[in-house]
CSV table of C-alpha atoms in Angstrom, one decimal:
chain,number,residue,atom,x,y,z
A,502,MET,CA,65.7,-85.6,54.0
A,503,LYS,CA,62.2,-85.0,55.0
A,504,LEU,CA,61.5,-81.7,57.1
A,505,SER,CA,58.5,-80.9,59.1
A,506,LYS,CA,56.6,-77.7,58.0
A,507,ALA,CA,58.1,-76.0,61.2
A,508,GLN,CA,61.7,-76.9,60.4
A,509,TYR,CA,61.2,-75.6,56.8
A,510,ASP,CA,59.7,-72.4,57.9
A,511,GLU,CA,62.6,-71.8,60.3
A,512,ILE,CA,65.1,-72.2,57.4
A,513,ALA,CA,63.0,-70.0,55.1
A,514,GLN,CA,62.7,-67.4,57.7
A,515,PHE,CA,66.6,-67.2,58.2
A,516,LEU,CA,67.2,-66.9,54.3
A,517,GLY,CA,64.7,-64.0,54.4
A,518,HIS,CA,67.3,-61.9,56.3
A,519,VAL,CA,70.4,-62.7,54.4
A,520,GLN,CA,71.8,-61.9,50.8
A,521,PRO,CA,71.9,-64.9,48.3
A,522,THR,CA,75.7,-65.1,48.5
A,523,ARG,CA,78.2,-68.1,49.0
A,524,GLN,CA,78.9,-66.3,52.3
A,525,SER,CA,75.2,-66.7,53.3
A,526,LEU,CA,75.0,-70.3,52.3
A,527,ARG,CA,77.9,-71.1,54.7
A,528,LYS,CA,76.0,-69.2,57.4
A,529,LEU,CA,73.0,-71.3,56.6
A,530,LYS,CA,75.0,-74.6,57.0
A,531,GLU,CA,76.5,-73.3,60.3
A,532,LYS,CA,72.9,-72.4,61.6
A,533,PHE,CA,71.4,-75.8,60.6
A,534,PRO,CA,74.4,-78.4,61.0
A,535,SER,CA,72.1,-81.2,61.4
A,536,GLN,CA,70.4,-80.8,57.9
A,537,SER,CA,71.8,-82.2,54.6
A,538,GLN,CA,74.0,-79.7,52.8
A,539,SER,CA,72.4,-80.6,49.6
A,540,THR,CA,68.8,-80.0,50.9
A,541,LEU,CA,69.9,-76.6,52.5
A,542,LEU,CA,71.4,-75.6,49.1
A,543,SER,CA,68.1,-76.6,47.2
A,544,ILE,CA,66.0,-74.6,49.7
A,545,PHE,CA,68.5,-71.8,49.4
A,546,SER,CA,68.0,-71.6,45.7
A,547,GLN,CA,64.4,-71.9,45.7
A,548,GLU,CA,63.6,-69.4,48.3
A,549,TYR,CA,65.9,-66.8,46.4
A,550,GLN,CA,64.0,-67.6,43.1
A,551,LYS,CA,60.8,-66.7,45.0
A,552,GLN,CA,62.2,-63.4,46.3
A,553,ILE,CA,63.4,-62.7,42.8
A,554,LYS,CA,59.9,-63.3,41.2
A,555,ARG,CA,58.1,-61.0,43.7
A,556,THR,CA,60.6,-58.2,42.9
A,557,HIS,CA,61.2,-58.8,39.3
A,558,ALA,CA,58.8,-56.2,37.9
A,559,LYS,CA,60.3,-53.3,39.8
A,560,HIS,CA,63.6,-53.8,38.4
A,561,HIS,CA,62.3,-53.8,34.8
A,562,THR,CA,60.6,-50.5,34.8
A,563,ALA,CA,61.8,-47.9,32.1
A,564,GLU,CA,63.2,-45.7,34.9
A,565,ALA,CA,64.9,-48.6,36.7
A,566,VAL,CA,66.6,-49.8,33.5
A,567,GLU,CA,67.9,-46.3,32.6
A,568,THR,CA,69.1,-45.8,36.3
A,569,TYR,CA,71.0,-49.1,36.3
A,570,TYR,CA,72.4,-48.5,32.8
A,571,GLN,CA,73.7,-45.0,33.7
A,572,ARG,CA,75.1,-46.2,37.0
A,573,TYR,CA,77.1,-48.8,35.0
A,574,LEU,CA,78.4,-46.3,32.5
A,575,ASN,CA,79.5,-44.1,35.5
A,576,GLY,CA,81.0,-46.9,37.3
A,577,VAL,CA,83.2,-48.2,34.5
A,578,MET,CA,84.3,-44.8,33.5
A,579,LYS,CA,85.7,-44.4,36.9
A,580,ASN,CA,87.2,-47.9,37.2
A,581,ALA,CA,86.7,-50.3,34.2
A,582,ALA,CA,88.3,-53.2,36.2
A,583,ALA,CA,86.0,-52.9,39.4
A,584,PRO,CA,83.0,-55.3,39.5
A,585,VAL,CA,80.5,-52.5,38.8
A,586,LEU,CA,77.5,-54.6,37.8
A,587,LEU,CA,78.0,-57.3,40.4
A,588,GLU,CA,78.2,-54.7,43.2
A,589,LEU,CA,75.1,-52.8,41.8
A,590,ALA,CA,73.2,-56.1,41.7
A,591,ASN,CA,74.1,-56.8,45.4
A,592,GLU,CA,73.2,-53.3,46.4
A,593,VAL,CA,69.6,-53.5,44.9
A,594,ASP,CA,69.2,-57.2,46.0
A,595,PHE,CA,68.8,-58.5,42.5
A,596,ALA,CA,70.4,-61.5,40.7
A,597,PRO,CA,73.6,-60.6,39.2
A,598,SER,CA,73.0,-62.6,35.9
A,599,LEU,CA,69.6,-60.9,35.5
A,600,MET,CA,71.3,-57.5,36.2
A,601,ALA,CA,73.8,-58.3,33.6
A,602,ARG,CA,70.9,-59.2,31.2
A,603,ILE,CA,69.2,-55.7,31.7
A,604,VAL,CA,72.3,-53.7,31.2
A,605,LEU,CA,73.3,-55.9,28.0
A,606,GLU,CA,70.0,-55.5,26.5
A,607,ARG,CA,70.0,-51.7,27.1
A,608,PHE,CA,73.6,-51.5,25.7
A,609,LEU,CA,72.6,-53.5,22.5
A,610,GLN,CA,69.4,-51.3,22.2
A,611,GLU,CA,71.4,-48.2,22.1
A,612,ARG,CA,74.1,-49.5,19.7
A,613,GLU,CA,71.9,-51.1,17.2
A,614,GLN,CA,68.9,-48.6,17.6
A,615,ALA,CA,66.5,-51.7,17.8
A,616,ILE,CA,65.4,-54.2,20.5
A,617,PRO,CA,67.8,-57.2,20.5
A,618,SER,CA,66.4,-60.7,20.2
A,619,LYS,CA,66.2,-63.0,23.3
A,620,THR,CA,68.2,-65.5,21.3
A,621,LEU,CA,71.0,-63.0,20.9
A,622,ILE,CA,70.8,-62.0,24.6
A,623,ASN,CA,71.1,-65.5,25.7
A,624,SER,CA,73.8,-66.3,23.3
A,625,MET,CA,76.0,-63.5,24.7
A,626,LEU,CA,75.2,-64.4,28.3
A,627,ARG,CA,76.5,-67.9,27.7
A,628,ASP,CA,79.5,-66.6,25.9
A,629,PRO,CA,80.3,-62.9,26.8
A,630,SER,CA,83.2,-63.0,24.2
A,631,GLN,CA,80.5,-62.3,21.8
A,632,ILE,CA,79.7,-59.0,23.3
A,633,PRO,CA,81.0,-56.2,21.1
A,634,ASP,CA,82.5,-54.2,24.2
A,635,GLY,CA,85.4,-55.7,26.2
A,636,VAL,CA,84.6,-53.9,29.3
A,637,LEU,CA,80.8,-55.0,29.3
A,638,ALA,CA,81.9,-58.5,28.4
A,639,ASN,CA,83.9,-58.7,31.5
A,640,GLN,CA,81.3,-57.1,33.6
A,641,VAL,CA,78.7,-59.7,32.4
A,642,TYR,CA,81.3,-62.6,32.9
A,643,GLN,CA,81.8,-61.6,36.5
A,644,CYS,CA,78.1,-61.6,37.2
A,645,THR,CA,77.4,-65.0,35.7
A,646,VAL,CA,80.2,-66.6,37.6
A,647,ASN,CA,79.3,-65.1,40.8
A,648,ASP,CA,75.6,-65.8,40.6
A,649,CYS,CA,74.7,-69.0,42.6
A,650,CYS,CA,71.1,-69.2,41.8
A,651,TYR,CA,70.6,-67.7,38.2
A,652,GLY,CA,72.4,-67.5,34.9
A,653,PRO,CA,73.8,-69.9,32.2
A,654,LEU,CA,76.3,-71.7,34.4
A,655,VAL,CA,73.5,-72.4,37.2
A,656,ASP,CA,71.2,-73.6,34.4
A,657,CYS,CA,73.8,-76.1,33.0
A,658,ILE,CA,74.6,-77.4,36.5
A,659,LYS,CA,70.8,-77.8,37.2
A,660,HIS,CA,70.3,-79.6,34.0
A,661,ALA,CA,73.4,-82.0,34.7
A,662,ILE,CA,72.1,-82.8,38.1
A,663,GLY,CA,68.6,-83.4,37.0
A,664,HIS,CA,69.9,-85.8,34.1
A,665,GLU,CA,72.3,-87.5,36.7
A,666,HIS,CA,69.3,-88.4,38.9
A,667,GLU,CA,67.1,-89.6,36.1
A,668,VAL,CA,70.0,-91.8,35.0
A,669,LEU,CA,70.4,-93.1,38.4
A,670,LEU,CA,66.8,-93.9,38.7
A,671,ARG,CA,66.8,-95.7,35.4
A,672,GLU,CA,69.7,-97.8,36.3
A,673,MET,CA,68.0,-98.8,39.5
A,674,LEU,CA,64.9,-99.9,37.7
A,675,LEU,CA,66.7,-101.7,35.1
A,676,GLU,CA,68.8,-103.5,37.6
A,677,LYS,CA,65.9,-104.9,39.5
A,678,ASN,CA,63.9,-105.4,36.2
A,679,LEU,CA,60.8,-103.5,37.5
A,680,SER,CA,57.8,-102.5,35.9
A,681,PHE,CA,55.1,-102.6,38.4
A,682,ILE,CA,56.0,-102.4,42.2
A,683,ALA,CA,54.4,-102.0,45.6
A,684,VAL,CA,55.7,-99.5,48.0
A,685,GLU,CA,54.6,-99.5,51.6
A,686,GLY,CA,51.3,-101.2,50.4
A,687,HIS,CA,50.6,-98.9,47.4
A,688,ILE,CA,50.9,-100.0,43.9
A,689,ILE,CA,53.3,-97.9,41.8
A,690,HIS,CA,52.8,-97.5,38.0
A,691,TRP,CA,55.2,-94.5,37.4
A,692,ILE,CA,58.0,-92.7,39.2
A,693,GLU,CA,59.0,-89.1,38.7
A,694,SER,CA,62.5,-87.9,39.5
A,695,LYS,CA,62.9,-84.4,41.0
A,696,ALA,CA,66.5,-83.3,41.7
A,697,SER,CA,65.3,-80.5,44.2
A,698,PHE,CA,63.5,-80.1,47.7
A,699,GLY,CA,59.7,-80.4,47.5
A,700,ASP,CA,58.3,-77.1,49.1
A,701,GLU,CA,54.7,-76.1,49.1
A,702,SER,CA,54.8,-73.9,45.9
A,703,SER,CA,56.7,-76.2,43.8
A,704,HIS,CA,54.9,-79.2,44.9
A,705,GLN,CA,51.6,-77.8,44.2
A,706,ALA,CA,52.9,-76.5,40.7
A,707,TYR,CA,54.1,-80.1,40.0
A,708,LEU,CA,50.7,-81.6,41.1
A,709,GLN,CA,48.7,-79.3,38.8
A,710,ASP,CA,51.1,-79.5,35.9
A,711,GLN,CA,52.4,-83.1,36.0
A,712,PHE,CA,51.5,-85.5,38.9
A,713,TRP,CA,47.7,-85.5,38.5
A,714,SER,CA,48.0,-85.8,34.8
A,715,TYR,CA,50.3,-88.8,35.1
A,716,TRP,CA,47.8,-90.3,37.7
A,717,ASN,CA,44.8,-89.8,35.3
A,718,ARG,CA,46.8,-91.6,32.5
A,719,PHE,CA,48.7,-94.2,34.2
A,720,GLY,CA,47.2,-94.6,37.7
A,721,PRO,CA,49.1,-94.3,41.1
A,722,GLY,CA,52.8,-93.3,41.2
A,723,LEU,CA,55.8,-92.3,43.2
A,724,VAL,CA,57.5,-88.9,43.3
A,725,ILE,CA,61.2,-88.9,44.5
A,726,TYR,CA,62.4,-85.5,45.8
A,727,TRP,CA,66.0,-86.4,45.9
A,728,TYR,CA,66.9,-83.5,48.3
A,729,GLY,CA,63.9,-83.8,50.6
A,730,PHE,CA,60.5,-82.4,51.0
A,731,ILE,CA,58.1,-81.1,53.6
A,732,GLU,CA,56.6,-84.3,55.1
A,733,GLU,CA,53.2,-82.8,55.5
A,734,LEU,CA,53.1,-82.7,51.7
A,735,ASP,CA,52.9,-86.5,51.5
A,736,CYS,CA,49.2,-86.3,52.1
A,737,HIS,CA,47.8,-87.9,48.9
A,738,ARG,CA,48.8,-91.5,49.4
A,739,GLU,CA,45.2,-92.8,49.5
A,740,ARG,CA,44.5,-91.0,46.3
A,741,GLY,CA,47.6,-92.6,44.6
A,742,ILE,CA,50.6,-90.2,44.8
A,743,LEU,CA,53.6,-91.0,47.2
A,744,LEU,CA,56.4,-89.0,48.1
A,745,LYS,CA,59.9,-90.4,49.0
A,746,ASP,CA,63.3,-88.7,49.3
A,747,CYS,CA,65.2,-91.7,47.9
A,748,PHE,CA,64.6,-94.9,46.0
A,749,PRO,CA,62.5,-97.2,48.2
A,750,THR,CA,64.2,-100.3,49.5
A,751,ASP,CA,61.2,-101.9,50.9
A,752,ILE,CA,59.5,-102.7,47.5
A,753,VAL,CA,57.4,-105.6,46.5
A,754,THR,CA,57.4,-106.7,42.9
A,755,LEU,CA,54.4,-108.3,41.2
A,756,ARG,CA,56.6,-111.3,40.2
A,757,HIS,CA,57.8,-111.8,43.7
A,758,SER,CA,54.2,-111.8,45.1
A,759,MET,CA,53.0,-114.3,42.6
A,760,ALA,CA,56.0,-116.7,43.3
A,761,GLN,CA,55.0,-116.6,47.0
A,762,ARG,CA,51.5,-117.8,46.2
């Protein structure tokens, strides 16, 4: 689904005034019923990630970390079964999984008298049963299962969705036995699959890190944003990069063109 810049800005503005919860996602769908749910979900996730990146530093100062850790300890002392970390994350408008990481790292640092490795932290976040404290393990689990934009569960889902669309694209190409094609009058030498919505920031990053490199090596190509994109971003066609939100149906193959001659 293609959106105009104005349509996208309206959605982003709405998301700037709500918390990143499943309830907010339902409100988003109610506010924009004509838009694809998968497109809204992708925008919802990307806008929240931008917000987290903007505020990430303030949550990792020594003062903030100590405050969060002490509030966690005080909270579970009063009621170990209450979702202390989850509620704390929501209160300070931070991703639950990232809050769990902060407190887990601080807990291990105090217990082991050393800074824990990222490998250990990631392993415990993926499998909280490894955490040597039952209460904290439960708190971390609550955070990961209730985080709709960050954490190991979300990472697994994103990886699976991305792989699914790559397989789908590969099957389409194999079924049609395609190597070089023409789409809307443009020769295509490569296709990149993106299981996300193409907004300005992500598209510019992809252009710099991937697409122009492909163009330099292989020539003109096609990017498929399966969950849509801002239509004004499709501005490099004459230079050799096309954007689509689905596999094109109006393709012309080299073999077909030669047969017509």
